[in-house]
Coordinates of C-alpha atoms and ligand atoms in Angstrom, one line a residue:
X1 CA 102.2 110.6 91.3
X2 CA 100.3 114.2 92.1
X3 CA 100.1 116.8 89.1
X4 CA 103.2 118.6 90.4
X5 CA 105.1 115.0 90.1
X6 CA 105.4 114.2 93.6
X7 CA 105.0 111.0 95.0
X8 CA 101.5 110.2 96.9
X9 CA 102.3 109.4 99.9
X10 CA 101.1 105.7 100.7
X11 CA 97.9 104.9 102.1
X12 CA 97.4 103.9 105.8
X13 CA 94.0 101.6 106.8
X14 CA 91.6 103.0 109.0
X15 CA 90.2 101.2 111.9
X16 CA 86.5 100.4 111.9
X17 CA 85.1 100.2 115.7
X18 CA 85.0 98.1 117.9
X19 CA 88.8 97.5 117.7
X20 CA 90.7 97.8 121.0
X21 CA 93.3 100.4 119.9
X22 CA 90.4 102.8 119.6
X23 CA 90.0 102.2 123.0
X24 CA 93.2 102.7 123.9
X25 CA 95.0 106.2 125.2
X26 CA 98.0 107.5 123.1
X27 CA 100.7 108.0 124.9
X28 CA 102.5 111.7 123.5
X29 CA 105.2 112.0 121.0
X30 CA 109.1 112.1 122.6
X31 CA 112.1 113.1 121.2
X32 CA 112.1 110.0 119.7
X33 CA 109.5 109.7 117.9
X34 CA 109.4 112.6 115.5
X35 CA 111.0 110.4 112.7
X36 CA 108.2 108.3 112.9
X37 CA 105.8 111.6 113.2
X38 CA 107.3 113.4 109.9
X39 CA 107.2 110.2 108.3
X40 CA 103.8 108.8 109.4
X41 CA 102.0 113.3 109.3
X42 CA 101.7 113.1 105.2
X43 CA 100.4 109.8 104.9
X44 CA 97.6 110.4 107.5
X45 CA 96.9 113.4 105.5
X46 CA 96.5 112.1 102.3
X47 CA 94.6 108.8 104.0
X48 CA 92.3 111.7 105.1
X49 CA 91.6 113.6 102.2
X50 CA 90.8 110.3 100.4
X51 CA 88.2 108.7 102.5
X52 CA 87.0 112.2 102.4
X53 CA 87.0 113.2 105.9
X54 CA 88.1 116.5 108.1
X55 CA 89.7 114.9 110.8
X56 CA 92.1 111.8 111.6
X57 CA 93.6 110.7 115.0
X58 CA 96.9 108.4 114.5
X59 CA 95.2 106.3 116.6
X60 CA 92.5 105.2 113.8
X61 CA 95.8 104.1 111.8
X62 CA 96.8 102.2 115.0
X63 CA 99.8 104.3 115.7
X64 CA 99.4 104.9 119.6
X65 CA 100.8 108.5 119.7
X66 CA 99.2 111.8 120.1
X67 CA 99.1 112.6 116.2
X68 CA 95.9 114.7 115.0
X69 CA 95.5 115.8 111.5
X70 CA 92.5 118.3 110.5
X71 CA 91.3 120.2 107.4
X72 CA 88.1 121.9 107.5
X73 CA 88.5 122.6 103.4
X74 CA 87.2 125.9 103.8
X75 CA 86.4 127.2 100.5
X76 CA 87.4 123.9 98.9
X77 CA 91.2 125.4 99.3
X78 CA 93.8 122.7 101.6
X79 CA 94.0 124.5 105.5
X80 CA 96.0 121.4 106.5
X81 CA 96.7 121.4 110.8
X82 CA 98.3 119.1 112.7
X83 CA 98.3 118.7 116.0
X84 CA 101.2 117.1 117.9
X85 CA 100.4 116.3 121.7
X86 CA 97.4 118.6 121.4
X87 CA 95.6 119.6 125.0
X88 CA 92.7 121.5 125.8
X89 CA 93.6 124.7 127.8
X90 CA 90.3 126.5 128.2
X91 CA 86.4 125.5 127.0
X92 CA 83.6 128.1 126.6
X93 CA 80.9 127.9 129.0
X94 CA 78.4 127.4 126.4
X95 CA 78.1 124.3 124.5
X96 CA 76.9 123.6 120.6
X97 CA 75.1 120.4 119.8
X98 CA 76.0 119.0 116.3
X99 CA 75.9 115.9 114.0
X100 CA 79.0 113.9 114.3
X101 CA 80.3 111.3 111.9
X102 CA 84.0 109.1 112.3
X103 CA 86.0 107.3 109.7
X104 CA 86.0 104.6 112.3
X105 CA 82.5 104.0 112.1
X106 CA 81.2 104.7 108.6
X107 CA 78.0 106.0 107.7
X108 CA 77.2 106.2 111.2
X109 CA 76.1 109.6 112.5
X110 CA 74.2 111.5 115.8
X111 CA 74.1 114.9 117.7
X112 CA 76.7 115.4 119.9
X113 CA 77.1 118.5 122.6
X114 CA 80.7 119.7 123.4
X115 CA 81.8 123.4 124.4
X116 CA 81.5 126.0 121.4
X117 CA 85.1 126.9 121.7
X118 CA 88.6 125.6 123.0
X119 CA 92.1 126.7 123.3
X120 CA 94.3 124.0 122.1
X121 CA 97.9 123.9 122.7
X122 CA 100.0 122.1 120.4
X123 CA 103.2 121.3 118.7
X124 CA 103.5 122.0 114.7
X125 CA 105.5 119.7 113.0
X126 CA 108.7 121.5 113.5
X127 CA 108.1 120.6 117.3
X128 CA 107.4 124.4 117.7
X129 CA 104.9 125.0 120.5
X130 CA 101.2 126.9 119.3
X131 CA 98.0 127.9 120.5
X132 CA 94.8 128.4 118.9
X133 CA 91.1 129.3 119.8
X134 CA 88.9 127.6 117.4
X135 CA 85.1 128.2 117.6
X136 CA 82.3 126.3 115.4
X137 CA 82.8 122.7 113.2
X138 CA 86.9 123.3 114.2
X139 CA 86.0 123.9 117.7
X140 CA 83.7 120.1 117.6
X141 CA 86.4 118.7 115.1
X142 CA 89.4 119.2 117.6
X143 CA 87.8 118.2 120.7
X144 CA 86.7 114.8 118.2
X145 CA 90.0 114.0 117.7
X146 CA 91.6 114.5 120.9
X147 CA 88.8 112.1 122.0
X148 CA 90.3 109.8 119.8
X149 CA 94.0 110.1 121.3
X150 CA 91.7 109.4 124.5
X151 CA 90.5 106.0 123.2
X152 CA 87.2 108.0 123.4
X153 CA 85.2 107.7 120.1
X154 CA 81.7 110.3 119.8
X155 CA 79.4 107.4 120.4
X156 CA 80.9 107.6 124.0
X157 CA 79.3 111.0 124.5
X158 CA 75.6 109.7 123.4
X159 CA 73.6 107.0 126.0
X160 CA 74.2 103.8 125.9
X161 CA 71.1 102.7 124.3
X162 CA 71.8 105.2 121.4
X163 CA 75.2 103.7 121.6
X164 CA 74.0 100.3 121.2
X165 CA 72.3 101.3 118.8
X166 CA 74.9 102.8 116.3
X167 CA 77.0 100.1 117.4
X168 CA 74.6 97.1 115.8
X169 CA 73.6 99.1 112.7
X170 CA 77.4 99.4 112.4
X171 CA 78.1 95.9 113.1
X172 CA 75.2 94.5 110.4
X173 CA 76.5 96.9 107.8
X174 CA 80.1 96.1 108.2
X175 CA 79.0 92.7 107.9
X176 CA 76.6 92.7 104.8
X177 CA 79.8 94.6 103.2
X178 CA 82.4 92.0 103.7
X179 CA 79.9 89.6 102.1
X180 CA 79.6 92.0 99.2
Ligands
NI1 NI1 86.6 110.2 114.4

């Protein structure tokens, strides 16, 4: 139960890479799948805020539909967005480098360079289409999890020896945790 006396919604497991499905494309949301959507939107949000994180695709909860939720927690105050069938319309001509992290591959982190801004269409959850032009971390954090729904994780953007790299560390430290 939350303060106000609603009912947390339950907690979904997050993938840890490599796992196929987040290598796998999403396909979008239809008609008949927005039961699933409304149900599965709050529980993706709440897994989020919990881990902490800023970002979560529905494909790191293994649901293979174009489901992205983000909050930036500007000010430490809830901005919740979700992005249903999200597509990139336009990209700046310049491009930002920045550190990246995922949920999907804990602790792990490098610089990756995308486009500075992006037009995203999108449905809200009410299925009504929206635009937006985000610029800075919301800018990097929408293109991140669109990668996702691409089966396109930010390692992918870096070599493959840095790759490789991220990949074993990940791989040892996944390892020494299950063995406690
Ligand atoms: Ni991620």
């Amino acid at each position: 139960m939350t303060p106000d006396g609603s009912i947390e919604p339950a907690l979904l497991e997050i993938l840890i890479a490599p796992h196929k499905s987040l290598k796998t494309k999403a396909r979008p949301v239809g008609p008949e799948d927005w039961d699933q959507v409304r149900a599965l939107v709050p529980r993706m949000f709440a897994t989020m805020y919990k881990a902490p994180g800023i970002g979560l695709a529905a494909t790191q909860v293994n649901v293979l539909l174009r489901v992205a939720v983000v909050d930036l927690m500007p000010d430490n105050q809830c901005a919740p967005l979700t992005l249903i069938n999200p597509e990139i319309l336009a990209v700046s001509e310049t491009w930002t480098t920045r550190e990246e992290g995922c949920l999907s591959l804990p602790n792990q982190y490098a610089d990756v360079s995308r486009p500075s801004e992006v037009r995203v269409g999108f449905l809200d959850l009410d299925g009504k289409r929206q635009e937006l032009q985000a610029e800075g971390l919301l800018a990097a954090c929408i293109q991140h999890e669109i990668d996702h729904l691409d089966g396109i994780l930010f390692v992918d953007h870096l070599s493959i020896l840095k790759r490789n790299m991220i990949m074993r560390k990940l791989a040892k430290e996944m390892k020494q945790k299950a063995a406690g």
